[in-house]
């Protein structure tokens, strides 16, 4: 059996568990979708190409990395967080000027100057003037001047519509009324656009640069000094694409988790002919760890009896479909795998293969069936 062996090294990485937020925990090895997604990306595939993968490797240590999480709220709050002015209102980034900060968890006010730390009085005055302008515009839209004019346009349009119903559509009078109606609608549109433009210029655009920012301390689990051994089985054309583009693989995990490609080789896999113990931790298909019905208590992949049957079980997505530009993993294609160490196979094992790589022998177990 032919397969592609890829050996990678990473100085550090986080293969984030998607359900973790405050403490961004990591899988011990990259999950199936991380590997196949990266290979699809370097090959330029926009649709799913079937790939069977075997994932094994080791890491030297794991540490918690503390970082400051910046969260921009959906609206500007008067009583909490840090009030900032963005350099570019269309980009949420650390490019901002600090205006003022709330000192307490509640009861603060940037507008009234209650329990706040002021960093830039000029920007705070600008913010207050803009909020005052916004209030004035809102109050004017409730005034008689505004509501009477809206009602006037509505009444005139209703009158013209009523008059048109009494006239012959081919008559000159009807044509004149249609023209009057168009002029009236255009006049109303121009008036509303003028108000909208004034509001955009004097309030909405400048106030959009002010945002409420909250900060919190969160953690990443970081794996250090990682070695990965991947085996890929796919159509010959897909394997060829991977071989031609593998050095475009820059990261695996986060964008900053850089990758060194140490080896890529097309290899022959053989069935095990003797007892072989893995030097690497690995994901293995859960079904292959279960006892099989041939008077054998262990499964195709088994563990040292002194340590018992140990491992962490995960469910990994494998195949997906594209909906509205997003990848949706198919629930019925999820694969149960077990993360194991110190596992072994022998000549009776099925669904496993051996890759003889000189001084090393890799146990290869393709996770998808």
Tab-separated table of C-alpha atoms in Angstrom:
chain	number	residue	atom	x	y	z
A	1	UNK	CA	0.000	0.000	0.000
A	2	UNK	CA	1.293	3.444	-0.967
A	3	UNK	CA	1.061	6.489	1.306
A	4	UNK	CA	2.707	9.849	1.699
A	5	UNK	CA	4.858	10.333	4.792
A	6	UNK	CA	5.263	13.920	5.991
A	7	UNK	CA	7.540	14.746	8.915
A	8	UNK	CA	7.073	18.187	10.481
A	9	UNK	CA	8.615	20.136	13.338
A	10	UNK	CA	7.098	23.055	15.251
A	11	UNK	CA	8.766	25.133	17.931
A	12	UNK	CA	5.373	25.743	19.559
A	13	UNK	CA	1.688	25.360	18.731
A	14	UNK	CA	-1.867	25.462	20.026
A	15	UNK	CA	-4.342	23.106	18.338
A	16	UNK	CA	-7.289	24.784	19.968
A	17	UNK	CA	-10.204	22.832	21.368
A	18	UNK	CA	-13.095	24.742	19.819
A	19	UNK	CA	-15.277	24.668	22.941
A	20	UNK	CA	-12.698	26.429	25.153
A	21	UNK	CA	-12.787	30.233	25.524
A	22	UNK	CA	-11.132	31.712	28.624
A	23	UNK	CA	-8.449	29.036	28.772
A	24	UNK	CA	-7.766	28.087	25.179
A	25	UNK	CA	-6.870	24.449	25.692
A	26	UNK	CA	-5.050	22.461	23.054
A	27	UNK	CA	-5.351	18.990	21.599
A	28	UNK	CA	-2.141	16.978	22.102
A	29	UNK	CA	-1.864	16.548	18.322
A	30	UNK	CA	-3.562	18.419	15.484
A	31	UNK	CA	-7.050	17.027	14.804
A	32	UNK	CA	-7.999	15.515	11.449
A	33	UNK	CA	-9.654	18.669	10.109
A	34	UNK	CA	-6.601	20.811	10.966
A	35	UNK	CA	-4.349	18.517	8.932
A	36	UNK	CA	-6.674	18.005	5.956
A	37	UNK	CA	-7.655	21.690	5.981
A	38	UNK	CA	-4.016	22.761	5.785
A	39	UNK	CA	-3.357	20.330	2.916
A	40	UNK	CA	-6.467	21.512	1.050
A	41	UNK	CA	-5.285	25.096	1.489
A	42	UNK	CA	-1.763	24.615	0.095
A	43	UNK	CA	-3.154	22.667	-2.867
A	44	UNK	CA	-5.665	25.433	-3.615
A	45	UNK	CA	-8.655	23.109	-3.299
A	46	UNK	CA	-12.015	24.834	-2.879
A	47	UNK	CA	-13.994	21.585	-2.633
A	48	UNK	CA	-13.473	18.568	-0.403
A	49	UNK	CA	-10.969	15.949	-1.627
A	50	UNK	CA	-11.007	12.694	0.295
A	51	UNK	CA	-7.849	12.023	2.295
A	52	UNK	CA	-7.186	9.255	4.798
A	53	UNK	CA	-4.790	10.419	7.494
A	54	UNK	CA	-2.696	8.920	10.253
A	55	UNK	CA	-1.473	11.376	12.895
A	56	UNK	CA	1.260	10.721	15.453
A	57	UNK	CA	3.962	12.692	17.174
A	58	UNK	CA	5.456	13.949	20.420
A	59	UNK	CA	5.937	17.230	22.228
A	60	UNK	CA	8.537	18.101	24.822
A	61	UNK	CA	6.472	20.189	27.246
A	62	UNK	CA	3.264	22.169	27.684
A	63	UNK	CA	2.900	25.589	29.325
A	64	UNK	CA	0.219	28.194	29.916
A	65	UNK	CA	0.808	31.474	28.126
A	66	UNK	CA	-1.027	34.471	29.603
A	67	UNK	CA	-2.250	37.196	27.266
A	68	UNK	CA	-4.501	40.259	27.403
A	69	UNK	CA	-7.770	39.779	25.559
A	70	UNK	CA	-9.253	42.930	23.996
A	71	UNK	CA	-13.029	42.938	23.492
A	72	UNK	CA	-14.777	45.810	21.708
A	73	UNK	CA	-18.422	46.042	22.778
A	74	UNK	CA	-21.160	46.307	20.143
A	75	UNK	CA	-22.206	49.725	21.443
A	76	UNK	CA	-20.529	52.559	23.350
A	77	UNK	CA	-21.357	52.219	27.040
A	78	UNK	CA	-21.404	55.263	29.327
A	79	UNK	CA	-20.659	53.435	32.555
A	80	UNK	CA	-18.079	50.728	31.959
A	81	UNK	CA	-14.817	49.675	30.385
A	82	UNK	CA	-12.280	51.832	28.641
A	83	UNK	CA	-13.482	54.589	26.297
A	84	UNK	CA	-11.188	54.791	23.266
A	85	UNK	CA	-11.063	56.601	19.933
A	86	UNK	CA	-10.136	54.386	16.999
A	87	UNK	CA	-7.642	55.492	14.377
A	88	UNK	CA	-9.885	53.790	11.810
A	89	UNK	CA	-13.513	53.176	12.759
A	90	UNK	CA	-13.748	50.322	10.230
A	91	UNK	CA	-10.967	48.273	11.848
A	92	UNK	CA	-11.016	46.798	15.344
A	93	UNK	CA	-7.363	46.812	16.383
A	94	UNK	CA	-4.990	48.116	19.024
A	95	UNK	CA	-4.586	51.339	16.989
A	96	UNK	CA	-6.542	53.638	19.304
A	97	UNK	CA	-6.176	56.551	21.716
A	98	UNK	CA	-7.273	56.108	25.316
A	99	UNK	CA	-9.903	58.652	26.332
A	100	UNK	CA	-11.103	57.655	29.816
A	101	UNK	CA	-11.643	54.582	31.960
A	102	UNK	CA	-14.350	53.598	34.432
A	103	UNK	CA	-12.944	53.070	37.933
A	104	UNK	CA	-15.747	50.949	39.407
A	105	UNK	CA	-17.840	48.020	38.220
A	106	UNK	CA	-20.980	50.204	38.176
A	107	UNK	CA	-22.210	53.753	38.816
A	108	UNK	CA	-19.669	55.433	36.508
A	109	UNK	CA	-20.443	57.958	33.757
A	110	UNK	CA	-18.193	59.337	31.028
A	111	UNK	CA	-20.771	62.007	30.162
A	112	UNK	CA	-21.180	63.248	33.739
A	113	UNK	CA	-17.565	62.629	34.806
A	114	UNK	CA	-18.470	60.260	37.648
A	115	UNK	CA	-15.691	57.957	38.965
A	116	UNK	CA	-13.625	57.908	35.775
A	117	UNK	CA	-9.912	58.215	35.049
A	118	UNK	CA	-9.411	60.777	32.265
A	119	UNK	CA	-6.495	60.157	29.903
A	120	UNK	CA	-7.291	62.752	27.204
A	121	UNK	CA	-9.562	65.643	28.184
A	122	UNK	CA	-9.758	66.992	24.619
A	123	UNK	CA	-11.050	63.680	23.238
A	124	UNK	CA	-13.444	63.323	26.188
A	125	UNK	CA	-14.892	66.778	25.429
A	126	UNK	CA	-15.240	65.772	21.751
A	127	UNK	CA	-17.104	62.601	22.792
A	128	UNK	CA	-19.447	64.561	25.074
A	129	UNK	CA	-20.167	67.164	22.366
A	130	UNK	CA	-20.979	64.424	19.866
A	131	UNK	CA	-23.339	62.671	22.309
A	132	UNK	CA	-25.026	66.025	22.919
A	133	UNK	CA	-25.365	66.518	19.143
A	134	UNK	CA	-26.908	63.051	18.840
A	135	UNK	CA	-29.452	63.897	21.531
A	136	UNK	CA	-30.344	67.163	19.788
A	137	UNK	CA	-30.931	65.395	16.463
A	138	UNK	CA	-33.067	62.740	18.165
A	139	UNK	CA	-35.155	65.402	19.926
A	140	UNK	CA	-35.584	67.397	16.687
A	141	UNK	CA	-36.963	64.290	14.947
A	142	UNK	CA	-39.691	64.268	17.618
A	143	UNK	CA	-40.447	67.996	17.254
A	144	UNK	CA	-43.529	69.480	15.598
A	145	UNK	CA	-41.392	70.984	12.826
A	146	UNK	CA	-40.222	67.514	11.745
A	147	UNK	CA	-43.410	65.524	12.336
A	148	UNK	CA	-45.609	68.196	10.673
A	149	UNK	CA	-43.456	68.112	7.537
A	150	UNK	CA	-43.542	64.310	7.391
A	151	UNK	CA	-47.348	64.452	7.784
A	152	UNK	CA	-47.595	67.150	5.091
A	153	UNK	CA	-45.798	65.030	2.504
A	154	UNK	CA	-47.942	62.027	3.434
A	155	UNK	CA	-51.177	64.001	3.091
A	156	UNK	CA	-50.217	65.515	-0.278
A	157	UNK	CA	-49.286	62.088	-1.688
A	158	UNK	CA	-52.607	60.635	-0.512
A	159	UNK	CA	-54.508	63.517	-2.147
A	160	UNK	CA	-52.716	63.040	-5.461
A	161	UNK	CA	-53.368	59.309	-5.372
A	162	UNK	CA	-57.064	59.945	-4.693
A	163	UNK	CA	-57.305	62.450	-7.570
A	164	UNK	CA	-55.610	60.070	-10.008
A	165	UNK	CA	-58.286	57.449	-9.374
A	166	UNK	CA	-60.968	59.815	-10.732
A	167	UNK	CA	-59.152	60.514	-14.009
A	168	UNK	CA	-58.633	58.695	-17.256
A	169	UNK	CA	-55.027	57.413	-17.418
A	170	UNK	CA	-54.777	58.685	-20.991
A	171	UNK	CA	-55.854	62.225	-20.119
A	172	UNK	CA	-53.579	65.247	-19.846
A	173	UNK	CA	-54.783	65.936	-16.313
A	174	UNK	CA	-53.693	62.425	-15.220
A	175	UNK	CA	-50.265	62.894	-16.799
A	176	UNK	CA	-49.854	66.231	-15.013
A	177	UNK	CA	-50.766	64.650	-11.664
A	178	UNK	CA	-48.234	61.836	-12.215
A	179	UNK	CA	-45.561	64.455	-12.879
A	180	UNK	CA	-46.594	66.395	-9.769
A	181	UNK	CA	-46.410	63.203	-7.719
A	182	UNK	CA	-42.870	62.476	-8.963
A	183	UNK	CA	-41.767	66.011	-8.097
A	184	UNK	CA	-43.309	65.727	-4.648
A	185	UNK	CA	-41.609	62.390	-3.952
A	186	UNK	CA	-38.282	63.756	-5.160
A	187	UNK	CA	-38.696	66.813	-2.944
A	188	UNK	CA	-39.397	64.584	0.066
A	189	UNK	CA	-36.420	62.340	-0.788
A	190	UNK	CA	-34.085	65.356	-1.115
A	191	UNK	CA	-35.283	66.703	2.245
A	192	UNK	CA	-34.731	63.358	3.992
A	193	UNK	CA	-31.337	62.918	2.330
A	194	UNK	CA	-30.290	66.363	3.519
A	195	UNK	CA	-31.205	65.404	7.111
A	196	UNK	CA	-29.445	62.060	6.763
A	197	UNK	CA	-26.304	63.677	5.359
A	198	UNK	CA	-26.236	66.215	8.205
A	199	UNK	CA	-26.630	63.425	10.784
A	200	UNK	CA	-23.936	61.274	9.135
A	201	UNK	CA	-21.473	64.172	8.924
A	202	UNK	CA	-22.041	65.749	12.334
A	203	UNK	CA	-22.813	62.694	14.465
A	204	UNK	CA	-22.784	59.133	13.141
A	205	UNK	CA	-19.393	59.092	11.404
A	206	UNK	CA	-17.414	60.908	14.124
A	207	UNK	CA	-19.087	59.015	17.016
A	208	UNK	CA	-18.320	55.690	15.285
A	209	UNK	CA	-14.651	56.239	16.121
A	210	UNK	CA	-15.427	56.042	19.846
A	211	UNK	CA	-15.733	52.509	21.207
A	212	UNK	CA	-16.029	50.799	24.568
A	213	UNK	CA	-13.201	48.375	25.204
A	214	UNK	CA	-12.943	45.749	27.926
A	215	UNK	CA	-9.773	43.859	28.785
A	216	UNK	CA	-9.367	40.512	30.490
A	217	UNK	CA	-6.525	38.126	31.207
A	218	UNK	CA	-6.820	34.782	29.428
A	219	UNK	CA	-4.588	31.804	28.802
A	220	UNK	CA	-3.319	29.673	25.936
A	221	UNK	CA	-2.040	26.154	26.412
A	222	UNK	CA	1.137	25.991	24.342
A	223	UNK	CA	2.908	22.799	23.267
A	224	UNK	CA	6.685	23.118	22.809
A	225	UNK	CA	9.188	21.366	20.547
A	226	UNK	CA	6.709	19.280	18.554
A	227	UNK	CA	7.471	16.471	16.116
A	228	UNK	CA	4.646	15.312	13.850
A	229	UNK	CA	4.524	12.252	11.614
A	230	UNK	CA	1.647	12.314	9.135
A	231	UNK	CA	0.693	9.611	6.658
A	232	UNK	CA	-1.714	10.530	3.885
A	233	UNK	CA	-3.555	8.156	1.573
A	234	UNK	CA	-5.525	9.610	-1.350
A	235	UNK	CA	-5.842	9.502	-5.113
A	236	UNK	CA	-2.532	9.687	-6.941
A	237	UNK	CA	-3.271	13.176	-8.305
A	238	UNK	CA	-4.001	14.467	-4.793
A	239	UNK	CA	-0.766	13.004	-3.410
A	240	UNK	CA	1.104	14.617	-6.293
A	241	UNK	CA	-0.470	18.011	-5.510
A	242	UNK	CA	0.551	17.693	-1.860
A	243	UNK	CA	4.142	16.806	-2.779
A	244	UNK	CA	4.398	19.759	-5.149
A	245	UNK	CA	2.955	22.273	-2.668
A	246	UNK	CA	4.055	21.002	0.748
A	247	UNK	CA	6.658	23.749	1.202
A	248	UNK	CA	3.854	26.303	1.028
A	249	UNK	CA	2.731	24.939	4.405
A	250	UNK	CA	3.767	27.760	6.736
A	251	UNK	CA	1.776	27.049	9.902
A	252	UNK	CA	-0.409	24.451	11.599
A	253	UNK	CA	-2.782	25.455	14.388
A	254	UNK	CA	-2.648	29.232	14.793
A	255	UNK	CA	-1.205	31.466	12.097
A	256	UNK	CA	1.863	32.069	14.292
A	257	UNK	CA	2.487	28.320	14.802
A	258	UNK	CA	5.133	28.003	12.110
A	259	UNK	CA	6.084	24.689	10.542
A	260	UNK	CA	9.376	23.239	9.309
A	261	UNK	CA	8.880	20.497	6.728
A	262	UNK	CA	11.671	18.025	7.496
A	263	UNK	CA	10.679	15.248	5.103
A	264	UNK	CA	8.104	14.250	2.516
A	265	UNK	CA	8.279	10.850	0.869
A	266	UNK	CA	6.054	8.374	-0.921
A	267	UNK	CA	6.407	5.096	1.002
A	268	UNK	CA	5.214	1.504	0.934
A	269	UNK	CA	3.192	0.346	3.923
A	270	UNK	CA	3.283	-3.302	4.960
A	271	UNK	CA	1.318	-5.420	7.386
A	272	UNK	CA	2.997	-6.021	10.753
A	273	UNK	CA	4.962	-9.295	10.934
A	274	UNK	CA	6.113	-8.985	14.534
A	275	UNK	CA	5.400	-7.134	17.745
A	276	UNK	CA	6.139	-3.430	17.307
A	277	UNK	CA	5.968	-0.742	19.971
A	278	UNK	CA	5.372	2.855	18.917
A	279	UNK	CA	7.892	5.539	19.871
A	280	UNK	CA	5.237	8.222	19.378
A	281	UNK	CA	1.896	9.160	20.835
A	282	UNK	CA	-0.886	8.934	18.276
A	283	UNK	CA	-4.543	9.177	17.437
A	284	UNK	CA	-5.933	5.739	16.629
A	285	UNK	CA	-9.361	4.727	15.437
A	286	UNK	CA	-11.468	3.774	18.459
A	287	UNK	CA	-12.820	0.668	16.745
A	288	UNK	CA	-9.311	-0.705	16.429
A	289	UNK	CA	-8.761	-0.576	20.197
A	290	UNK	CA	-11.822	-2.716	20.967
A	291	UNK	CA	-11.526	-6.481	21.548
A	292	UNK	CA	-12.010	-8.541	18.378
A	293	UNK	CA	-13.829	-11.878	18.106
A	294	UNK	CA	-10.983	-14.285	17.420
A	295	UNK	CA	-10.178	-15.521	20.916
A	296	UNK	CA	-8.102	-12.365	21.376
A	297	UNK	CA	-8.862	-10.116	24.313
A	298	UNK	CA	-7.178	-7.062	22.828
A	299	UNK	CA	-8.021	-5.086	19.711
A	300	UNK	CA	-5.915	-4.480	16.621
A	301	UNK	CA	-4.026	-1.829	18.579
A	302	UNK	CA	-3.381	-2.598	22.222
A	303	UNK	CA	-1.540	-1.325	25.268
A	304	UNK	CA	0.871	-2.646	27.854
A	305	UNK	CA	-1.114	-4.738	30.319
A	306	UNK	CA	0.756	-3.223	33.272
A	307	UNK	CA	-0.636	0.194	32.359
A	308	UNK	CA	-4.116	-0.912	31.430
A	309	UNK	CA	-6.175	0.334	28.520
A	310	UNK	CA	-5.627	4.077	28.700
A	311	UNK	CA	-6.293	6.936	26.333
A	312	UNK	CA	-8.414	10.026	25.760
A	313	UNK	CA	-11.354	9.707	23.391
A	314	UNK	CA	-12.267	12.473	20.924
A	315	UNK	CA	-14.805	12.866	18.120
A	316	UNK	CA	-13.267	14.555	15.079
A	317	UNK	CA	-14.984	15.963	12.018
A	318	UNK	CA	-13.665	14.645	8.702
A	319	UNK	CA	-15.905	15.636	5.792
A	320	UNK	CA	-17.739	18.895	5.244
A	321	UNK	CA	-19.976	20.795	2.861
A	322	UNK	CA	-19.886	24.489	1.982
A	323	UNK	CA	-22.937	26.532	3.033
A	324	UNK	CA	-22.939	30.315	2.553
A	325	UNK	CA	-19.161	30.317	2.299
A	326	UNK	CA	-18.681	28.370	5.554
A	327	UNK	CA	-17.496	24.814	6.155
A	328	UNK	CA	-20.157	22.700	7.884
A	329	UNK	CA	-18.818	19.354	9.105
A	330	UNK	CA	-21.165	16.414	8.515
A	331	UNK	CA	-22.265	14.920	11.840
A	332	UNK	CA	-22.558	11.393	10.415
A	333	UNK	CA	-18.940	11.573	9.225
A	334	UNK	CA	-17.436	12.271	12.648
A	335	UNK	CA	-14.838	9.712	13.714
A	336	UNK	CA	-14.208	8.450	17.276
A	337	UNK	CA	-10.471	8.376	17.973
A	338	UNK	CA	-8.336	7.664	21.019
A	339	UNK	CA	-5.148	9.525	21.894
A	340	UNK	CA	-2.696	6.887	23.104
A	341	UNK	CA	0.947	6.409	24.024
A	342	UNK	CA	3.045	3.244	24.367
A	343	UNK	CA	0.741	1.300	22.067
A	344	UNK	CA	1.776	-1.715	20.047
A	345	UNK	CA	0.683	-4.076	17.301
A	346	UNK	CA	1.644	-7.594	16.254
A	347	UNK	CA	1.228	-9.916	13.284
A	348	UNK	CA	-2.414	-10.605	14.204
A	349	UNK	CA	-3.358	-6.899	14.053
A	350	UNK	CA	-5.622	-5.764	11.227
A	351	UNK	CA	-6.335	-2.302	9.826
A	352	UNK	CA	-2.825	-1.204	10.770
A	353	UNK	CA	0.314	-0.945	8.689
A	354	UNK	CA	4.002	-0.443	9.254
A	355	UNK	CA	6.193	2.182	7.619
A	356	UNK	CA	9.803	1.000	7.802
A	357	UNK	CA	11.876	4.186	7.834
A	358	UNK	CA	15.409	2.969	8.393
A	359	UNK	CA	16.089	3.075	12.130
A	360	UNK	CA	12.421	3.798	12.920
A	361	UNK	CA	9.202	1.896	12.396
A	362	UNK	CA	5.980	3.898	12.361
A	363	UNK	CA	2.648	2.277	13.247
A	364	UNK	CA	0.166	3.687	10.721
A	365	UNK	CA	-3.543	3.631	11.523
A	366	UNK	CA	-5.772	5.603	9.162
A	367	UNK	CA	-8.457	7.296	11.251
A	368	UNK	CA	-11.205	7.392	8.607
A	369	UNK	CA	-12.634	4.123	7.355
